[in-house]
Amino acid sequence: LTGLKDILLGNEDLVEAFVAEFKAEIVRLRKQRGSHERQVQKELNKVNRAIKRCLNFITEGDGDPGLVRDELRSLEDRKQDLERALAATYQEQEVELHPNIAEQ
């Protein structure tokens, strides 16, 4: 670390390059996280619609509830997994970097 400090101190060009790359990486990671979150939310919406269709099938008397029982259990398990994934994403967002961390 001392060697790195000696190299960077007094060499503003290297520091500025580091700051620019650091900021770019933070932006890239935030976009990636947002993309993943949207993808999980989209799948969760799809699962919720499928659960609703199964429940409508049962409640409207269109057939034997046993026909969709396994599918409904599978959908409920998938829903829980997706909700946990979203909760983990929200927990990751709780830790935010100071906007000027690179300059600091």
PDB file of N, CA, C and O in Angstrom, residues 34-87:
ATOM      1  N   GLY A  34     -30.059  -3.096 -11.274  1.00  0.00           N
ATOM      2  CA  GLY A  34     -31.406  -2.675 -11.667  1.00  0.00           C
ATOM      3  C   GLY A  34     -32.000  -3.597 -12.711  1.00  0.00           C
ATOM      4  O   GLY A  34     -33.183  -3.930 -12.663  1.00  0.00           O
ATOM      5  N   SER A  35     -31.180  -4.040 -13.643  1.00  0.00           N
ATOM      6  CA  SER A  35     -31.637  -4.957 -14.680  1.00  0.00           C
ATOM      7  C   SER A  35     -32.058  -6.282 -14.064  1.00  0.00           C
ATOM      8  O   SER A  35     -33.104  -6.843 -14.405  1.00  0.00           O
ATOM      9  N   HIS A  36     -31.260  -6.789 -13.150  1.00  0.00           N
ATOM     10  CA  HIS A  36     -31.581  -8.049 -12.484  1.00  0.00           C
ATOM     11  C   HIS A  36     -32.871  -7.906 -11.676  1.00  0.00           C
ATOM     12  O   HIS A  36     -33.734  -8.795 -11.707  1.00  0.00           O
ATOM     13  N   GLU A  37     -33.005  -6.798 -10.987  1.00  0.00           N
ATOM     14  CA  GLU A  37     -34.208  -6.560 -10.179  1.00  0.00           C
ATOM     15  C   GLU A  37     -35.457  -6.529 -11.056  1.00  0.00           C
ATOM     16  O   GLU A  37     -36.484  -7.129 -10.714  1.00  0.00           O
ATOM     17  N   ARG A  38     -35.375  -5.854 -12.206  1.00  0.00           N
ATOM     18  CA  ARG A  38     -36.527  -5.798 -13.122  1.00  0.00           C
ATOM     19  C   ARG A  38     -36.868  -7.190 -13.650  1.00  0.00           C
ATOM     20  O   ARG A  38     -38.045  -7.546 -13.783  1.00  0.00           O
ATOM     21  N   GLN A  39     -35.847  -7.969 -13.943  1.00  0.00           N
ATOM     22  CA  GLN A  39     -36.055  -9.321 -14.450  1.00  0.00           C
ATOM     23  C   GLN A  39     -36.749 -10.197 -13.399  1.00  0.00           C
ATOM     24  O   GLN A  39     -37.689 -10.933 -13.717  1.00  0.00           O
ATOM     25  N   VAL A  40     -36.308 -10.116 -12.158  1.00  0.00           N
ATOM     26  CA  VAL A  40     -36.920 -10.898 -11.078  1.00  0.00           C
ATOM     27  C   VAL A  40     -38.358 -10.434 -10.859  1.00  0.00           C
ATOM     28  O   VAL A  40     -39.265 -11.253 -10.692  1.00  0.00           O
ATOM     29  N   GLN A  41     -38.594  -9.130 -10.873  1.00  0.00           N
ATOM     30  CA  GLN A  41     -39.946  -8.610 -10.676  1.00  0.00           C
ATOM     31  C   GLN A  41     -40.871  -9.061 -11.797  1.00  0.00           C
ATOM     32  O   GLN A  41     -42.028  -9.420 -11.556  1.00  0.00           O
ATOM     33  N   LYS A  42     -40.372  -9.081 -13.022  1.00  0.00           N
ATOM     34  CA  LYS A  42     -41.169  -9.526 -14.163  1.00  0.00           C
ATOM     35  C   LYS A  42     -41.561 -10.994 -13.995  1.00  0.00           C
ATOM     36  O   LYS A  42     -42.709 -11.370 -14.222  1.00  0.00           O
ATOM     37  N   GLU A  43     -40.609 -11.826 -13.578  1.00  0.00           N
ATOM     38  CA  GLU A  43     -40.906 -13.234 -13.363  1.00  0.00           C
ATOM     39  C   GLU A  43     -41.879 -13.422 -12.198  1.00  0.00           C
ATOM     40  O   GLU A  43     -42.780 -14.260 -12.260  1.00  0.00           O
ATOM     41  N   LEU A  44     -41.721 -12.618 -11.147  1.00  0.00           N
ATOM     42  CA  LEU A  44     -42.641 -12.695 -10.013  1.00  0.00           C
ATOM     43  C   LEU A  44     -44.063 -12.342 -10.448  1.00  0.00           C
ATOM     44  O   LEU A  44     -45.024 -13.007 -10.045  1.00  0.00           O
ATOM     45  N   ASN A  45     -44.214 -11.333 -11.277  1.00  0.00           N
ATOM     46  CA  ASN A  45     -45.533 -10.964 -11.796  1.00  0.00           C
ATOM     47  C   ASN A  45     -46.135 -12.115 -12.601  1.00  0.00           C
ATOM     48  O   ASN A  45     -47.336 -12.405 -12.493  1.00  0.00           O
ATOM     49  N   LYS A  46     -45.307 -12.771 -13.395  1.00  0.00           N
ATOM     50  CA  LYS A  46     -45.761 -13.910 -14.196  1.00  0.00           C
ATOM     51  C   LYS A  46     -46.235 -15.050 -13.293  1.00  0.00           C
ATOM     52  O   LYS A  46     -47.282 -15.666 -13.532  1.00  0.00           O
ATOM     53  N   VAL A  47     -45.484 -15.338 -12.246  1.00  0.00           N
ATOM     54  CA  VAL A  47     -45.855 -16.396 -11.301  1.00  0.00           C
ATOM     55  C   VAL A  47     -47.159 -16.032 -10.586  1.00  0.00           C
ATOM     56  O   VAL A  47     -48.037 -16.887 -10.423  1.00  0.00           O
ATOM     57  N   ASN A  48     -47.299 -14.785 -10.186  1.00  0.00           N
ATOM     58  CA  ASN A  48     -48.533 -14.355  -9.521  1.00  0.00           C
ATOM     59  C   ASN A  48     -49.749 -14.527 -10.427  1.00  0.00           C
ATOM     60  O   ASN A  48     -50.826 -14.940  -9.969  1.00  0.00           O
ATOM     61  N   ARG A  49     -49.583 -14.218 -11.722  1.00  0.00           N
ATOM     62  CA  ARG A  49     -50.690 -14.409 -12.667  1.00  0.00           C
ATOM     63  C   ARG A  49     -51.027 -15.898 -12.805  1.00  0.00           C
ATOM     64  O   ARG A  49     -52.205 -16.271 -12.871  1.00  0.00           O
ATOM     65  N   ALA A  50     -50.020 -16.741 -12.846  1.00  0.00           N
ATOM     66  CA  ALA A  50     -50.250 -18.185 -12.962  1.00  0.00           C
ATOM     67  C   ALA A  50     -50.966 -18.722 -11.720  1.00  0.00           C
ATOM     68  O   ALA A  50     -51.869 -19.557 -11.822  1.00  0.00           O
ATOM     69  N   ILE A  51     -50.571 -18.231 -10.544  1.00  0.00           N
ATOM     70  CA  ILE A  51     -51.248 -18.638  -9.304  1.00  0.00           C
ATOM     71  C   ILE A  51     -52.717 -18.221  -9.355  1.00  0.00           C
ATOM     72  O   ILE A  51     -53.612 -19.000  -9.004  1.00  0.00           O
ATOM     73  N   LYS A  52     -52.950 -17.018  -9.812  1.00  0.00           N
ATOM     74  CA  LYS A  52     -54.330 -16.525  -9.900  1.00  0.00           C
ATOM     75  C   LYS A  52     -55.155 -17.386 -10.866  1.00  0.00           C
ATOM     76  O   LYS A  52     -56.309 -17.710 -10.586  1.00  0.00           O
ATOM     77  N   ARG A  53     -54.555 -17.783 -11.989  1.00  0.00           N
ATOM     78  CA  ARG A  53     -55.268 -18.639 -12.939  1.00  0.00           C
ATOM     79  C   ARG A  53     -55.617 -19.990 -12.301  1.00  0.00           C
ATOM     80  O   ARG A  53     -56.714 -20.513 -12.491  1.00  0.00           O
ATOM     81  N   CYS A  54     -54.668 -20.552 -11.558  1.00  0.00           N
ATOM     82  CA  CYS A  54     -54.923 -21.825 -10.880  1.00  0.00           C
ATOM     83  C   CYS A  54     -56.062 -21.681  -9.869  1.00  0.00           C
ATOM     84  O   CYS A  54     -56.953 -22.539  -9.796  1.00  0.00           O
ATOM     85  N   LEU A  55     -56.023 -20.602  -9.108  1.00  0.00           N
ATOM     86  CA  LEU A  55     -57.072 -20.381  -8.113  1.00  0.00           C
ATOM     87  C   LEU A  55     -58.430 -20.155  -8.774  1.00  0.00           C
ATOM     88  O   LEU A  55     -59.453 -20.641  -8.281  1.00  0.00           O
ATOM     89  N   ASN A  56     -58.440 -19.436  -9.886  1.00  0.00           N
ATOM     90  CA  ASN A  56     -59.696 -19.236 -10.614  1.00  0.00           C
ATOM     91  C   ASN A  56     -60.240 -20.571 -11.131  1.00  0.00           C
ATOM     92  O   ASN A  56     -61.445 -20.816 -11.100  1.00  0.00           O
ATOM     93  N   PHE A  57     -59.353 -21.413 -11.608  1.00  0.00           N
ATOM     94  CA  PHE A  57     -59.731 -22.737 -12.095  1.00  0.00           C
ATOM     95  C   PHE A  57     -60.438 -23.518 -10.989  1.00  0.00           C
ATOM     96  O   PHE A  57     -61.465 -24.158 -11.211  1.00  0.00           O
ATOM     97  N   ILE A  58     -59.874 -23.428  -9.788  1.00  0.00           N
ATOM     98  CA  ILE A  58     -60.437 -24.163  -8.652  1.00  0.00           C
ATOM     99  C   ILE A  58     -61.751 -23.529  -8.191  1.00  0.00           C
ATOM    100  O   ILE A  58     -62.767 -24.208  -8.019  1.00  0.00           O
ATOM    101  N   THR A  59     -61.737 -22.217  -7.981  1.00  0.00           N
ATOM    102  CA  THR A  59     -62.920 -21.553  -7.397  1.00  0.00           C
ATOM    103  C   THR A  59     -64.105 -21.483  -8.357  1.00  0.00           C
ATOM    104  O   THR A  59     -65.251 -21.429  -7.914  1.00  0.00           O
ATOM    105  N   GLU A  60     -63.846 -21.473  -9.647  1.00  0.00           N
ATOM    106  CA  GLU A  60     -64.949 -21.405 -10.607  1.00  0.00           C
ATOM    107  C   GLU A  60     -65.511 -22.786 -10.923  1.00  0.00           C
ATOM    108  O   GLU A  60     -66.445 -22.909 -11.716  1.00  0.00           O
ATOM    109  N   GLY A  61     -64.929 -23.814 -10.318  1.00  0.00           N
ATOM    110  CA  GLY A  61     -65.456 -25.161 -10.487  1.00  0.00           C
ATOM    111  C   GLY A  61     -65.223 -25.745 -11.864  1.00  0.00           C
ATOM    112  O   GLY A  61     -66.000 -26.582 -12.323  1.00  0.00           O
ATOM    113  N   ASP A  62     -64.162 -25.314 -12.532  1.00  0.00           N
ATOM    114  CA  ASP A  62     -63.896 -25.804 -13.886  1.00  0.00           C
ATOM    115  C   ASP A  62     -63.291 -27.203 -13.917  1.00  0.00           C
ATOM    116  O   ASP A  62     -63.146 -27.795 -14.978  1.00  0.00           O
ATOM    117  N   GLY A  63     -62.915 -27.708 -12.786  1.00  0.00           N
ATOM    118  CA  GLY A  63     -62.319 -29.033 -12.790  1.00  0.00           C
ATOM    119  C   GLY A  63     -61.899 -29.451 -11.402  1.00  0.00           C
ATOM    120  O   GLY A  63     -62.128 -28.762 -10.417  1.00  0.00           O
ATOM    121  N   ASP A  64     -61.274 -30.580 -11.355  1.00  0.00           N
ATOM    122  CA  ASP A  64     -60.808 -31.158 -10.103  1.00  0.00           C
ATOM    123  C   ASP A  64     -59.622 -30.355  -9.571  1.00  0.00           C
ATOM    124  O   ASP A  64     -58.615 -30.198 -10.277  1.00  0.00           O
ATOM    125  N   PRO A  65     -59.699 -29.854  -8.323  1.00  0.00           N
ATOM    126  CA  PRO A  65     -58.578 -29.097  -7.752  1.00  0.00           C
ATOM    127  C   PRO A  65     -57.282 -29.901  -7.697  1.00  0.00           C
ATOM    128  O   PRO A  65     -56.199 -29.342  -7.746  1.00  0.00           O
ATOM    129  N   GLY A  66     -57.412 -31.212  -7.641  1.00  0.00           N
ATOM    130  CA  GLY A  66     -56.221 -32.063  -7.617  1.00  0.00           C
ATOM    131  C   GLY A  66     -55.391 -31.933  -8.878  1.00  0.00           C
ATOM    132  O   GLY A  66     -54.182 -32.181  -8.858  1.00  0.00           O
ATOM    133  N   LEU A  67     -56.013 -31.525  -9.972  1.00  0.00           N
ATOM    134  CA  LEU A  67     -55.297 -31.380 -11.238  1.00  0.00           C
ATOM    135  C   LEU A  67     -54.249 -30.262 -11.187  1.00  0.00           C
ATOM    136  O   LEU A  67     -53.239 -30.327 -11.872  1.00  0.00           O
ATOM    137  N   VAL A  68     -54.495 -29.234 -10.389  1.00  0.00           N
ATOM    138  CA  VAL A  68     -53.575 -28.099 -10.346  1.00  0.00           C
ATOM    139  C   VAL A  68     -52.825 -27.998  -9.024  1.00  0.00           C
ATOM    140  O   VAL A  68     -52.017 -27.093  -8.843  1.00  0.00           O
ATOM    141  N   ARG A  69     -53.083 -28.942  -8.122  1.00  0.00           N
ATOM    142  CA  ARG A  69     -52.470 -28.893  -6.795  1.00  0.00           C
ATOM    143  C   ARG A  69     -50.937 -28.844  -6.873  1.00  0.00           C
ATOM    144  O   ARG A  69     -50.302 -27.988  -6.256  1.00  0.00           O
ATOM    145  N   ASP A  70     -50.338 -29.752  -7.627  1.00  0.00           N
ATOM    146  CA  ASP A  70     -48.869 -29.782  -7.731  1.00  0.00           C
ATOM    147  C   ASP A  70     -48.326 -28.524  -8.396  1.00  0.00           C
ATOM    148  O   ASP A  70     -47.306 -27.982  -7.980  1.00  0.00           O
ATOM    149  N   GLU A  71     -49.019 -28.076  -9.427  1.00  0.00           N
ATOM    150  CA  GLU A  71     -48.583 -26.854 -10.122  1.00  0.00           C
ATOM    151  C   GLU A  71     -48.657 -25.656  -9.181  1.00  0.00           C
ATOM    152  O   GLU A  71     -47.758 -24.820  -9.144  1.00  0.00           O
ATOM    153  N   LEU A  72     -49.712 -25.581  -8.404  1.00  0.00           N
ATOM    154  CA  LEU A  72     -49.885 -24.473  -7.464  1.00  0.00           C
ATOM    155  C   LEU A  72     -48.795 -24.490  -6.395  1.00  0.00           C
ATOM    156  O   LEU A  72     -48.229 -23.448  -6.053  1.00  0.00           O
ATOM    157  N   ARG A  73     -48.462 -25.658  -5.900  1.00  0.00           N
ATOM    158  CA  ARG A  73     -47.369 -25.762  -4.914  1.00  0.00           C
ATOM    159  C   ARG A  73     -46.050 -25.310  -5.523  1.00  0.00           C
ATOM    160  O   ARG A  73     -45.266 -24.594  -4.891  1.00  0.00           O
ATOM    161  N   SER A  74     -45.803 -25.739  -6.740  1.00  0.00           N
ATOM    162  CA  SER A  74     -44.565 -25.350  -7.430  1.00  0.00           C
ATOM    163  C   SER A  74     -44.506 -23.838  -7.635  1.00  0.00           C
ATOM    164  O   SER A  74     -43.461 -23.206  -7.430  1.00  0.00           O
ATOM    165  N   LEU A  75     -45.622 -23.257  -8.025  1.00  0.00           N
ATOM    166  CA  LEU A  75     -45.683 -21.805  -8.221  1.00  0.00           C
ATOM    167  C   LEU A  75     -45.473 -21.063  -6.909  1.00  0.00           C
ATOM    168  O   LEU A  75     -44.772 -20.040  -6.873  1.00  0.00           O
ATOM    169  N   GLU A  76     -46.059 -21.559  -5.834  1.00  0.00           N
ATOM    170  CA  GLU A  76     -45.881 -20.910  -4.526  1.00  0.00           C
ATOM    171  C   GLU A  76     -44.423 -20.977  -4.083  1.00  0.00           C
ATOM    172  O   GLU A  76     -43.888 -20.010  -3.542  1.00  0.00           O
ATOM    173  N   ASP A  77     -43.762 -22.103  -4.321  1.00  0.00           N
ATOM    174  CA  ASP A  77     -42.337 -22.222  -3.982  1.00  0.00           C
ATOM    175  C   ASP A  77     -41.504 -21.242  -4.797  1.00  0.00           C
ATOM    176  O   ASP A  77     -40.606 -20.565  -4.269  1.00  0.00           O
ATOM    177  N   ARG A  78     -41.818 -21.146  -6.084  1.00  0.00           N
ATOM    178  CA  ARG A  78     -41.075 -20.224  -6.955  1.00  0.00           C
ATOM    179  C   ARG A  78     -41.314 -18.782  -6.519  1.00  0.00           C
ATOM    180  O   ARG A  78     -40.391 -17.961  -6.521  1.00  0.00           O
ATOM    181  N   LYS A  79     -42.535 -18.472  -6.138  1.00  0.00           N
ATOM    182  CA  LYS A  79     -42.866 -17.122  -5.672  1.00  0.00           C
ATOM    183  C   LYS A  79     -42.032 -16.761  -4.447  1.00  0.00           C
ATOM    184  O   LYS A  79     -41.479 -15.659  -4.366  1.00  0.00           O
ATOM    185  N   GLN A  80     -41.922 -17.691  -3.494  1.00  0.00           N
ATOM    186  CA  GLN A  80     -41.123 -17.428  -2.296  1.00  0.00           C
ATOM    187  C   GLN A  80     -39.656 -17.190  -2.649  1.00  0.00           C
ATOM    188  O   GLN A  80     -39.010 -16.293  -2.096  1.00  0.00           O
ATOM    189  N   ASP A  81     -39.126 -17.984  -3.579  1.00  0.00           N
ATOM    190  CA  ASP A  81     -37.732 -17.802  -4.012  1.00  0.00           C
ATOM    191  C   ASP A  81     -37.521 -16.422  -4.621  1.00  0.00           C
ATOM    192  O   ASP A  81     -36.531 -15.737  -4.333  1.00  0.00           O
ATOM    193  N   LEU A  82     -38.451 -16.008  -5.480  1.00  0.00           N
ATOM    194  CA  LEU A  82     -38.339 -14.705  -6.132  1.00  0.00           C
ATOM    195  C   LEU A  82     -38.472 -13.563  -5.126  1.00  0.00           C
ATOM    196  O   LEU A  82     -37.757 -12.566  -5.219  1.00  0.00           O
ATOM    197  N   GLU A  83     -39.369 -13.704  -4.176  1.00  0.00           N
ATOM    198  CA  GLU A  83     -39.530 -12.669  -3.151  1.00  0.00           C
ATOM    199  C   GLU A  83     -38.274 -12.553  -2.295  1.00  0.00           C
ATOM    200  O   GLU A  83     -37.871 -11.447  -1.925  1.00  0.00           O
ATOM    201  N   ARG A  84     -37.637 -13.685  -2.000  1.00  0.00           N
ATOM    202  CA  ARG A  84     -36.368 -13.637  -1.257  1.00  0.00           C
ATOM    203  C   ARG A  84     -35.283 -12.950  -2.081  1.00  0.00           C
ATOM    204  O   ARG A  84     -34.492 -12.170  -1.553  1.00  0.00           O
ATOM    205  N   ALA A  85     -35.254 -13.227  -3.376  1.00  0.00           N
ATOM    206  CA  ALA A  85     -34.256 -12.594  -4.254  1.00  0.00           C
ATOM    207  C   ALA A  85     -34.466 -11.083  -4.283  1.00  0.00           C
ATOM    208  O   ALA A  85     -33.497 -10.311  -4.241  1.00  0.00           O
ATOM    209  N   LEU A  86     -35.712 -10.645  -4.358  1.00  0.00           N
ATOM    210  CA  LEU A  86     -35.996  -9.203  -4.348  1.00  0.00           C
ATOM    211  C   LEU A  86     -35.617  -8.585  -3.008  1.00  0.00           C
ATOM    212  O   LEU A  86     -35.060  -7.488  -2.964  1.00  0.00           O
ATOM    213  N   ALA A  87     -35.915  -9.270  -1.924  1.00  0.00           N
ATOM    214  CA  ALA A  87     -35.563  -8.754  -0.594  1.00  0.00           C
ATOM    215  C   ALA A  87     -34.055  -8.605  -0.468  1.00  0.00           C
ATOM    216  O   ALA A  87     -33.564  -7.617   0.082  1.00  0.00           O
TER     217      ALA A  87
END
